[in-house]
Amino acid sequence: MDATTSGTPTIQYHNIPDQPITAIVATPLPTFQRQQRHCFGGSGLGEFFLSANPSIVLHVLTACNLDHQDLAKLEATCSFFRKPANFIPDFSLSLSELAALDMCQKRAIFKPMTTEQRQHLKHICGGSWKLVLRFLLAGEACCRREKSQAIAGPGHSIVVTSKGAVYSFGSNSSGQLGHGTTGEEWKPQPIRALQGIRIIQATVGAGRTMLISDSGQVYAFGKDSFGEAEFGIQGSKMATTPQLIESLKSIFVVQAAIGNFFTAVLSREGRVYTFSWGNDSRLCHHTDPNDVEPHPLLGALEHIPVVQIAAGYCYLLCLACQPSGMSVYSVGCGLGGKLGHGSKTDEKYPRLIEQFQLLNLQPMVIAAGAWHAAVVGRDGRVCTWGWGRYGCLGHGNEECELVPKVVEALSNVKAVNVATGDYTTFVVSDNGDVYSFGCGESASLGHNRRNDGQGDMHANVSTPELVTSLKRVNEKVVQISLTNSIYWNAHTFALAESGKLYAFGAGDKGQLGVELVANQTERGEPERVDIDLG
């Protein structure tokens, strides 16, 4: 469905004269007296010639990949961009607002929305199309929606191509690969039951997988539960092929996250819903562990749109988009200080992590590990907090940090993304370099010191180190994914800008997507997976 059929027409540039560029250039311009100080105007001083043809300006604004900040600066510095443009589809909007609306209409999630849904989104974002544009762009950047992605799950892996096809491989004891069987696969296999359905996002847990389509529908397979713990489950039902989640059909979902005792989903309007883990009113509600109905996250985030969610071991992080800027809220179990509020107490309702304001850091990406968390700021700084076991916080020790703390060892690195797992952390820089720290078990950190003649590739690392093994593949890395489970040996994926996928770490169940030789259970060096995500 395109924007013109969804309620609000795309801006039409019909005022541009239909004549060749040479004719426009050849047209002589009238001569003006400089002392009058009006620019191509008709009568009044300072009248702008292009005000008679706003479509020209709109074409320039929308074709140059400007973001909401650029458009806001135009309004702040020039009255021409502040006043109403008297142009369709809303004559009261300024040129900057019209440009923001036009760019919103090009976003895949925004296109199918009705006029009423768009106006509601504008209202909750702060009453401006520029803020709606920020909300949409932030969500795309955080979750790689509409782009290829690789997910390193507990024992199994999911790969989504840029065209929306899905491949899976690894452990399959609960049917979590979606092939209709329970046999392991070491080579990436397409999920044929999804033919004709375009997937834009995936998430995994122990023995289960969830996929989200471009129409906002959610499919799940593997363990048939939203709230089981990752261990000790006997006799639970399973689905070996993707099944549509009926209880979410009325919600247009854009992201899902699986925690240890619960599952969370995010709607395109920025509303968070959770399944299960409601006993003792955890996550704002009191429900049975096997409850299959989504419950909205109540409290502070009821009227604040969220652009990204991240689930760890019994806690949830939410990256919220407010007119004043981006902020992070946390809810759930506070053991280890992983909620970031300066204590180890639980929070039953989402609570703002205030430390980022004190650090003057604008959060842009969040990551929730099993017992620790991380954030990347707009300025490229990285903050970590929670349980620092094995050095996973990158501060050179194993101390707990009860509030977010800047990783000083990365002060000369401009980070753009971060990934967390079971006591491990990876940071991706703007030039594609990758740094890792924390637990070296299963060689999942990528520091193959044995090949470098410096020691054991399983050693723990307490401060960020450049992953030289990825440097050697001569590729710019754009995404890192690693296993986020305390009950499985970890493996890691590195997705390159070219679409090539590299894997290292534990591979005993086939989760690396590469064949291991006899008695080999892991790979210390990144190895190319035979699949092209470009």
Coordinates of C-alpha atoms in Angstrom, one line a residue:
M1 CA 0.0 0.0 0.0
D2 CA 1.4 3.4 -0.8
A3 CA 1.0 6.6 1.0
T4 CA -1.7 8.0 -1.3
T5 CA -4.1 5.2 -0.4
S6 CA -3.5 5.4 3.3
G7 CA -5.2 8.7 4.2
T8 CA -2.6 11.5 3.6
P9 CA -1.4 12.1 0.0
T10 CA 2.3 12.3 -0.8
I11 CA 3.4 15.9 -1.5
Q12 CA 3.2 16.6 -5.2
Y13 CA 5.7 18.8 -6.9
H14 CA 3.3 20.0 -9.5
N15 CA 4.2 23.7 -9.4
I16 CA 7.6 23.1 -11.1
P17 CA 7.3 24.3 -14.7
D18 CA 7.6 21.5 -17.3
Q19 CA 10.6 22.8 -19.2
P20 CA 14.2 21.7 -19.7
I21 CA 16.9 22.8 -17.3
T22 CA 18.7 24.7 -20.1
A23 CA 15.5 26.8 -20.6
I24 CA 15.4 27.6 -17.0
V25 CA 19.1 28.6 -16.8
A26 CA 18.8 30.6 -20.0
T27 CA 16.0 32.7 -18.7
P28 CA 17.4 36.2 -17.9
L29 CA 16.8 37.3 -14.4
P30 CA 15.7 40.9 -13.7
T31 CA 18.1 43.3 -12.3
F32 CA 17.5 44.6 -8.8
Q33 CA 18.9 47.5 -6.8
R34 CA 21.1 46.1 -4.1
Q35 CA 20.0 48.7 -1.5
Q36 CA 16.4 47.4 -1.6
R37 CA 17.7 44.1 -0.1
H38 CA 14.9 42.0 -1.4
C39 CA 15.8 38.6 -2.9
F40 CA 13.9 37.8 -6.1
G41 CA 10.8 39.2 -4.5
G42 CA 7.7 40.8 -5.9
S43 CA 6.7 43.6 -3.7
G44 CA 7.8 43.3 0.0
L45 CA 11.3 43.6 1.3
G46 CA 12.9 40.3 2.0
E47 CA 10.3 38.3 0.1
F48 CA 11.8 35.0 -1.1
F49 CA 11.3 34.1 -4.8
L50 CA 10.8 30.4 -3.9
S51 CA 7.9 31.1 -1.6
A52 CA 5.8 31.2 -4.8
N53 CA 7.1 27.7 -5.6
P54 CA 7.4 25.8 -2.3
S55 CA 7.5 22.5 -4.2
I56 CA 11.1 23.3 -5.3
V57 CA 12.2 23.8 -1.7
L58 CA 10.3 20.7 -0.6
H59 CA 12.0 18.6 -3.3
V60 CA 15.4 19.8 -2.0
L61 CA 14.6 19.2 1.6
T62 CA 13.2 15.7 1.1
A63 CA 15.9 14.6 -1.4
C64 CA 18.9 15.3 0.8
N65 CA 18.4 12.8 3.6
L66 CA 18.0 15.5 6.2
D67 CA 16.9 14.4 9.7
H68 CA 14.7 16.1 12.2
Q69 CA 17.5 18.1 13.7
D70 CA 18.4 19.6 10.3
L71 CA 14.8 20.6 9.7
A72 CA 14.5 22.1 13.2
K73 CA 17.7 24.2 12.6
L74 CA 16.2 25.6 9.4
E75 CA 13.1 26.7 11.3
A76 CA 15.2 28.2 14.1
T77 CA 17.4 30.3 11.8
C78 CA 15.1 31.4 9.1
S79 CA 11.5 32.8 9.3
F80 CA 10.9 31.6 5.7
F81 CA 11.0 28.0 7.0
R82 CA 8.9 28.8 10.1
K83 CA 5.9 30.5 8.6
P84 CA 3.0 28.5 7.0
A85 CA 3.9 27.4 3.5
N86 CA 0.3 27.5 2.2
F87 CA 0.9 24.2 0.4
I88 CA -0.8 20.8 0.3
P89 CA -1.6 18.6 2.1
D90 CA -1.8 21.0 5.1
F91 CA -1.7 24.7 4.3
S92 CA -0.9 25.6 8.0
L93 CA 2.3 23.6 8.1
S94 CA 5.7 25.1 7.6
L95 CA 8.0 23.9 4.8
S96 CA 10.1 22.0 7.4
E97 CA 7.0 20.3 8.8
L98 CA 5.8 19.4 5.3
A99 CA 9.3 18.0 4.4
A100 CA 9.2 15.9 7.6
L101 CA 5.7 14.6 6.8
D102 CA 6.8 13.7 3.3
M103 CA 9.8 11.8 4.6
C104 CA 7.6 10.0 7.1
Q105 CA 5.4 8.8 4.3
K106 CA 8.3 7.1 2.7
R107 CA 8.9 4.9 5.8
A108 CA 7.5 1.3 5.5
I109 CA 5.8 1.3 8.9
F110 CA 4.2 4.7 8.4
K111 CA 2.7 4.0 4.9
P112 CA -0.2 1.7 5.8
M113 CA -1.3 3.9 8.7
T114 CA -4.7 5.7 8.4
T115 CA -5.0 9.4 8.8
E116 CA -6.4 9.0 12.4
Q117 CA -3.5 6.7 13.3
R118 CA -0.9 9.1 11.9
Q119 CA -2.4 12.0 13.8
H120 CA -2.4 9.9 17.0
L121 CA 1.3 9.1 16.5
K122 CA 2.0 12.8 15.9
H123 CA 0.2 13.6 19.2
I124 CA 2.1 11.1 21.3
C125 CA 5.5 12.1 19.7
G126 CA 5.0 15.7 20.7
G127 CA 2.8 17.3 18.1
S128 CA 5.3 17.7 15.3
W129 CA 6.0 15.7 12.1
K130 CA 9.7 16.3 12.7
L131 CA 9.4 14.4 16.0
V132 CA 7.5 11.6 14.3
L133 CA 10.4 11.4 11.8
R134 CA 12.9 11.2 14.6
F135 CA 10.8 8.4 16.2
L136 CA 10.7 6.4 12.9
L137 CA 14.3 6.8 12.0
A138 CA 15.5 5.9 15.6
G139 CA 13.5 2.7 15.5
E140 CA 14.9 1.6 12.1
A141 CA 18.5 2.4 13.3
C142 CA 18.1 0.4 16.6
C143 CA 16.6 -2.7 15.3
R144 CA 17.8 -2.9 11.7
R145 CA 14.2 -3.1 10.4
E146 CA 14.1 -3.5 6.6
K147 CA 17.7 -4.6 6.7
S148 CA 19.5 -7.9 6.9
Q149 CA 20.2 -9.3 10.4
A150 CA 21.7 -12.3 12.1
I151 CA 20.6 -13.5 15.6
A152 CA 22.9 -15.8 17.7
G153 CA 20.5 -17.6 19.9
P154 CA 20.9 -20.2 22.7
G155 CA 22.1 -23.2 20.6
H156 CA 20.3 -22.1 17.4
S157 CA 20.6 -19.2 14.9
I158 CA 18.2 -17.1 12.8
V159 CA 19.2 -15.1 9.7
V160 CA 16.9 -12.6 8.0
T161 CA 17.9 -11.3 4.6
S162 CA 17.2 -7.7 3.3
K163 CA 14.4 -9.1 1.2
G164 CA 12.7 -10.7 4.2
A165 CA 13.6 -14.4 3.7
V166 CA 14.5 -16.3 6.8
Y167 CA 17.2 -19.0 7.3
S168 CA 17.7 -21.1 10.5
F169 CA 20.3 -23.6 11.7
G170 CA 21.6 -25.3 14.9
S171 CA 19.8 -27.0 17.8
N172 CA 16.2 -28.0 17.0
S173 CA 15.0 -30.2 19.9
S174 CA 11.8 -28.1 20.3
G175 CA 11.3 -27.4 16.6
Q176 CA 12.8 -23.9 17.0
L177 CA 14.2 -23.9 13.5
G178 CA 10.7 -23.9 12.0
H179 CA 11.3 -26.6 9.4
G180 CA 8.6 -29.0 10.7
T181 CA 11.2 -31.4 12.2
T182 CA 13.3 -31.7 15.4
G183 CA 16.6 -32.6 13.8
E184 CA 19.7 -30.4 14.1
E185 CA 20.9 -28.4 11.1
W186 CA 24.5 -27.2 10.7
K187 CA 23.9 -25.5 7.3
P188 CA 21.5 -22.5 6.9
Q189 CA 18.1 -23.7 5.6
P190 CA 15.3 -21.5 4.4
I191 CA 12.0 -21.7 6.4
R192 CA 9.8 -22.7 3.5
A193 CA 6.5 -22.2 5.5
L194 CA 7.1 -18.5 5.3
Q195 CA 7.2 -18.3 1.5
G196 CA 5.4 -15.1 0.5
I197 CA 5.7 -13.5 3.9
R198 CA 8.3 -10.7 4.3
I199 CA 10.0 -10.8 7.7
I200 CA 11.6 -7.6 9.1
Q201 CA 12.7 -8.7 12.6
A202 CA 13.6 -11.8 14.6
T203 CA 14.2 -12.7 18.3
V204 CA 15.2 -16.0 19.9
G205 CA 15.1 -17.6 23.3
A206 CA 16.1 -21.1 24.5
G207 CA 14.1 -23.5 22.4
R208 CA 11.9 -20.8 20.7
T209 CA 11.8 -18.3 18.0
M210 CA 9.6 -15.3 17.1
L211 CA 9.5 -13.5 13.7
I212 CA 7.7 -10.2 12.8
S213 CA 6.4 -9.6 9.3
D214 CA 6.3 -6.2 7.5
S215 CA 2.5 -6.2 8.1
G216 CA 3.0 -6.3 11.9
Q217 CA 2.1 -9.9 12.4
V218 CA 4.0 -12.2 14.8
Y219 CA 4.9 -15.8 14.1
A220 CA 6.3 -18.1 16.8
F221 CA 7.7 -21.7 16.8
G222 CA 9.5 -24.0 19.2
K223 CA 8.4 -24.1 22.8
D224 CA 4.7 -23.1 22.9
S225 CA 5.0 -20.6 25.8
F226 CA 5.8 -16.9 26.4
G227 CA 7.0 -17.2 30.0
E228 CA 8.8 -20.5 30.6
A229 CA 12.3 -20.3 32.1
E230 CA 15.2 -21.5 30.0
F231 CA 15.7 -24.7 31.9
G232 CA 13.9 -27.5 33.7
I233 CA 10.9 -27.6 31.4
Q234 CA 9.6 -31.1 30.7
G235 CA 6.7 -32.1 28.5
S236 CA 5.8 -28.7 27.2
K237 CA 4.0 -28.3 23.9
M238 CA 5.9 -27.3 20.9
A239 CA 5.3 -26.0 17.3
T240 CA 7.7 -27.1 14.6
T241 CA 6.5 -24.6 12.0
P242 CA 5.7 -20.9 12.3
Q243 CA 2.4 -20.2 13.9
L244 CA 0.6 -16.9 13.9
I245 CA 0.1 -15.5 17.4
E246 CA -3.7 -14.8 17.5
S247 CA -3.6 -12.6 20.6
L248 CA -1.4 -10.1 18.8
K249 CA -3.4 -9.8 15.6
S250 CA -4.9 -6.5 16.6
I251 CA -1.5 -5.0 17.4
F252 CA 0.9 -3.9 14.6
V253 CA 4.2 -5.2 16.1
V254 CA 7.6 -4.0 15.0
Q255 CA 9.9 -5.6 17.5
A256 CA 9.9 -8.5 20.0
A257 CA 12.3 -9.4 22.8
I258 CA 12.4 -12.7 24.8
G259 CA 13.5 -12.6 28.4
N260 CA 14.0 -15.5 30.8
F261 CA 10.5 -15.6 32.2
F262 CA 8.6 -13.3 29.8
T263 CA 8.3 -12.0 26.3
A264 CA 7.8 -8.3 25.3
V265 CA 6.6 -6.8 22.0
L266 CA 6.7 -3.2 20.7
S267 CA 3.9 -1.7 18.6
R268 CA 4.5 0.7 15.7
E269 CA 3.0 3.5 17.9
G270 CA 5.7 2.8 20.5
R271 CA 3.6 0.9 23.0
V272 CA 5.1 -2.0 24.9
Y273 CA 3.2 -5.2 25.8
T274 CA 4.4 -8.1 27.8
F275 CA 3.4 -11.8 28.2
S276 CA 3.7 -13.8 31.5
W277 CA 5.9 -13.2 34.5
G278 CA 3.0 -11.4 36.2
N279 CA 3.0 -13.1 39.6
D280 CA 3.6 -10.6 42.4
S281 CA 2.6 -7.9 39.9
R282 CA 5.9 -8.1 38.1
L283 CA 5.9 -6.1 34.9
C284 CA 2.9 -4.1 36.0
H285 CA 0.4 -6.9 36.1
H286 CA -0.6 -10.1 38.0
T287 CA -1.1 -13.1 35.7
D288 CA -0.5 -16.8 35.4
P289 CA 2.9 -17.8 33.9
N290 CA 1.1 -19.5 31.0
D291 CA -1.0 -16.5 30.2
V292 CA -1.1 -15.9 26.4
E293 CA -2.6 -12.5 26.4
P294 CA -0.4 -9.4 25.9
H295 CA -0.6 -6.8 28.7
P296 CA 0.3 -3.2 28.1
L297 CA 3.3 -1.9 30.2
L298 CA 1.7 0.6 32.6
G299 CA 3.1 3.5 34.5
A300 CA 5.6 6.1 33.1
L301 CA 5.6 4.7 29.6
E302 CA 1.8 4.7 29.0
H303 CA 2.0 7.9 27.0
I304 CA 5.6 8.0 25.9
P305 CA 6.5 6.3 22.6
V306 CA 9.3 3.6 22.8
V307 CA 11.6 3.0 19.8
Q308 CA 13.5 -0.1 21.1
I309 CA 13.1 -2.8 23.7
A310 CA 15.8 -5.1 25.1
A311 CA 15.2 -8.1 27.4
G312 CA 17.8 -9.7 29.8
Y313 CA 17.5 -12.2 32.5
C314 CA 14.2 -11.1 34.2
Y315 CA 14.4 -7.4 33.3
L316 CA 13.4 -5.1 30.4
L317 CA 15.0 -1.9 29.0
C318 CA 13.0 0.6 26.9
L319 CA 14.5 3.3 24.8
A320 CA 11.9 6.1 24.8
C321 CA 11.5 9.0 22.4
Q322 CA 10.4 12.3 24.1
P323 CA 10.3 15.9 22.8
S324 CA 13.2 16.7 25.2
G325 CA 15.3 13.8 23.8
M326 CA 15.9 10.1 24.1
S327 CA 15.8 8.4 27.5
V328 CA 16.0 4.8 29.0
Y329 CA 13.5 3.2 31.3
S330 CA 14.0 -0.2 33.1
V331 CA 11.7 -2.6 34.9
G332 CA 11.9 -6.0 36.5
C333 CA 14.5 -7.7 38.7
G334 CA 17.2 -5.4 40.1
L335 CA 19.8 -8.0 41.2
G336 CA 23.3 -7.0 40.3
G337 CA 22.2 -3.4 39.8
K338 CA 21.2 -4.1 36.2
L339 CA 18.3 -1.7 36.3
G340 CA 20.7 1.3 36.7
H341 CA 18.9 3.1 39.5
G342 CA 21.7 3.0 42.1
S343 CA 20.3 0.0 44.0
K344 CA 19.6 -3.7 43.6
T345 CA 15.9 -3.5 44.3
D346 CA 13.2 -4.6 41.9
E347 CA 11.0 -2.3 39.9
K348 CA 7.4 -3.3 39.1
Y349 CA 6.8 -0.3 36.9
P350 CA 9.1 1.3 34.3
R351 CA 11.4 3.8 35.9
L352 CA 13.6 6.5 34.2
I353 CA 17.4 5.9 34.5
E354 CA 18.4 9.4 35.5
Q355 CA 22.2 8.9 35.3
F356 CA 22.2 9.7 31.6
Q357 CA 21.1 13.3 32.3
L358 CA 23.9 13.7 34.7
L359 CA 26.4 12.4 32.1
N360 CA 24.9 14.6 29.5
L361 CA 24.6 11.6 27.3
Q362 CA 21.8 11.2 24.7
P363 CA 21.0 7.4 24.5
M364 CA 20.6 6.0 21.0
V365 CA 21.0 2.2 21.3
I366 CA 20.3 -0.1 24.2
A367 CA 21.4 -3.7 24.9
A368 CA 20.4 -6.0 27.8
G369 CA 22.7 -8.8 28.7
A370 CA 21.8 -11.6 31.1
W371 CA 23.0 -9.6 34.1
H372 CA 24.4 -6.3 32.7
A373 CA 23.4 -3.7 30.2
A374 CA 24.9 -1.1 27.9
V375 CA 24.0 2.0 26.0
V376 CA 25.6 3.9 23.1
G377 CA 25.1 7.7 23.1
R378 CA 24.7 10.1 20.2
D379 CA 28.2 11.3 20.7
G380 CA 29.6 7.7 20.5
R381 CA 30.3 7.2 24.2
V382 CA 29.5 3.8 25.7
C383 CA 28.0 3.2 29.1
T384 CA 27.7 -0.1 31.0
W385 CA 26.2 -1.1 34.3
G386 CA 25.1 -4.1 36.3
W387 CA 27.1 -7.2 37.4
G388 CA 30.7 -6.9 36.2
R389 CA 31.6 -10.6 36.4
Y390 CA 34.5 -11.6 34.1
G391 CA 35.1 -7.9 33.3
C392 CA 32.0 -7.6 31.1
L393 CA 31.5 -3.9 31.9
G394 CA 34.9 -3.0 30.4
H395 CA 36.1 -1.0 33.5
G396 CA 39.1 -3.2 34.2
N397 CA 37.5 -5.0 37.2
E398 CA 34.6 -7.3 38.2
E399 CA 32.8 -4.8 40.4
C400 CA 29.0 -4.2 40.1
E401 CA 28.0 -0.8 38.8
L402 CA 24.6 0.3 40.1
V403 CA 24.3 3.2 37.6
P404 CA 25.5 3.6 34.0
K405 CA 29.3 4.4 33.8
V406 CA 31.2 5.6 30.8
V407 CA 33.7 3.0 29.5
E408 CA 36.8 5.2 29.6
A409 CA 39.0 2.8 27.6
L410 CA 36.8 3.5 24.6
S411 CA 37.2 7.3 24.9
N412 CA 39.0 7.5 21.5
V413 CA 36.3 5.3 19.8
K414 CA 33.1 6.6 18.3
A415 CA 30.7 3.7 18.9
V416 CA 27.5 3.2 16.8
N417 CA 26.3 -0.1 18.2
V418 CA 26.6 -2.4 21.1
A419 CA 25.7 -6.0 21.9
T420 CA 25.6 -7.8 25.2
G421 CA 25.3 -11.5 26.2
D422 CA 26.1 -13.7 29.1
Y423 CA 28.8 -11.6 30.7
T424 CA 30.1 -10.5 27.4
T425 CA 30.0 -7.2 25.5
F426 CA 30.8 -6.1 21.9
V427 CA 31.1 -2.6 20.6
V428 CA 31.0 -1.6 16.9
S429 CA 32.7 1.7 15.9
D430 CA 31.7 4.1 13.2
N431 CA 34.6 2.8 11.0
G432 CA 33.5 -0.9 11.4
D433 CA 36.1 -1.9 14.0
V434 CA 34.9 -4.2 16.7
Y435 CA 35.9 -4.3 20.4
S436 CA 34.9 -7.0 22.9
F437 CA 35.4 -7.7 26.6
G438 CA 34.1 -10.1 29.3
C439 CA 33.9 -13.9 29.5
G440 CA 36.1 -15.7 27.0
E441 CA 34.5 -19.0 27.3
S442 CA 33.8 -20.8 24.0
A443 CA 36.2 -18.4 22.2
S444 CA 33.1 -16.2 21.6
L445 CA 35.1 -12.9 22.2
G446 CA 37.1 -13.5 19.0
H447 CA 40.5 -12.9 20.6
N448 CA 42.3 -15.9 19.2
R449 CA 45.6 -15.2 21.1
R450 CA 46.8 -18.7 20.4
N451 CA 47.2 -17.8 16.7
D452 CA 48.8 -14.4 17.7
G453 CA 51.3 -16.2 20.0
Q454 CA 50.0 -14.3 23.0
G455 CA 48.1 -16.9 25.0
D456 CA 44.7 -18.6 25.4
M457 CA 41.8 -17.7 23.2
H458 CA 39.4 -18.5 26.1
A459 CA 40.9 -15.9 28.4
N460 CA 38.6 -13.3 30.0
V461 CA 39.1 -9.6 29.0
S462 CA 38.3 -6.9 31.5
T463 CA 38.9 -3.9 29.2
P464 CA 37.9 -3.4 25.6
E465 CA 40.2 -5.0 23.1
L466 CA 40.1 -4.7 19.3
V467 CA 39.0 -8.0 17.7
T468 CA 41.9 -8.4 15.4
S469 CA 40.6 -11.6 13.9
L470 CA 37.7 -9.6 12.4
K471 CA 40.1 -6.9 11.3
R472 CA 41.9 -9.5 9.2
V473 CA 38.8 -10.3 7.2
N474 CA 39.0 -6.8 5.8
E475 CA 35.3 -6.0 6.1
K476 CA 33.4 -3.2 7.7
V477 CA 31.2 -4.7 10.4
V478 CA 27.7 -3.2 10.9
Q479 CA 26.1 -5.6 13.4
I480 CA 27.2 -8.0 16.1
S481 CA 25.0 -10.6 17.7
L482 CA 25.9 -12.9 20.5
T483 CA 24.2 -15.6 22.7
N484 CA 22.4 -14.0 25.6
S485 CA 21.8 -17.1 27.8
I486 CA 23.5 -18.3 31.0
Y487 CA 22.7 -21.9 30.1
W488 CA 24.3 -22.3 26.7
N489 CA 27.8 -22.0 25.3
A490 CA 28.0 -18.7 23.4
H491 CA 28.6 -18.0 19.8
T492 CA 28.9 -14.7 17.9
F493 CA 27.9 -13.4 14.5
A494 CA 29.5 -10.4 12.7
L495 CA 27.6 -9.0 9.8
A496 CA 29.6 -7.0 7.3
E497 CA 28.3 -4.1 5.2
S498 CA 28.8 -6.2 2.1
G499 CA 26.3 -8.7 3.3
K500 CA 28.8 -11.4 4.3
L501 CA 28.3 -13.1 7.6
Y502 CA 31.1 -14.4 9.9
A503 CA 30.7 -16.7 12.9
F504 CA 32.9 -17.9 15.8
G505 CA 32.5 -19.4 19.2
A506 CA 30.6 -22.6 20.2
G507 CA 29.3 -24.7 17.3
D508 CA 28.5 -28.1 18.8
K509 CA 24.9 -27.9 17.7
G510 CA 25.5 -26.5 14.3
Q511 CA 24.6 -22.9 15.4
L512 CA 27.6 -21.4 13.6
G513 CA 26.3 -22.5 10.2
V514 CA 29.7 -24.0 9.3
E515 CA 30.7 -27.6 9.5
L516 CA 33.2 -28.6 12.2
V517 CA 35.8 -31.3 11.9
A518 CA 35.9 -34.4 14.1
N519 CA 35.8 -33.7 17.8
Q520 CA 35.8 -29.9 17.2
T521 CA 33.1 -28.0 19.2
E522 CA 34.0 -24.4 18.5
R523 CA 35.8 -22.0 16.2
G524 CA 38.2 -19.3 17.5
E525 CA 38.6 -17.6 14.1
P526 CA 35.7 -15.9 12.3
E527 CA 34.6 -18.1 9.4
R528 CA 32.4 -17.1 6.5
V529 CA 28.8 -18.6 6.7
D530 CA 27.6 -19.8 3.3
I531 CA 24.8 -17.3 2.9
D532 CA 24.7 -13.8 1.3
L533 CA 22.6 -11.2 3.2
G534 CA 23.3 -8.4 0.7

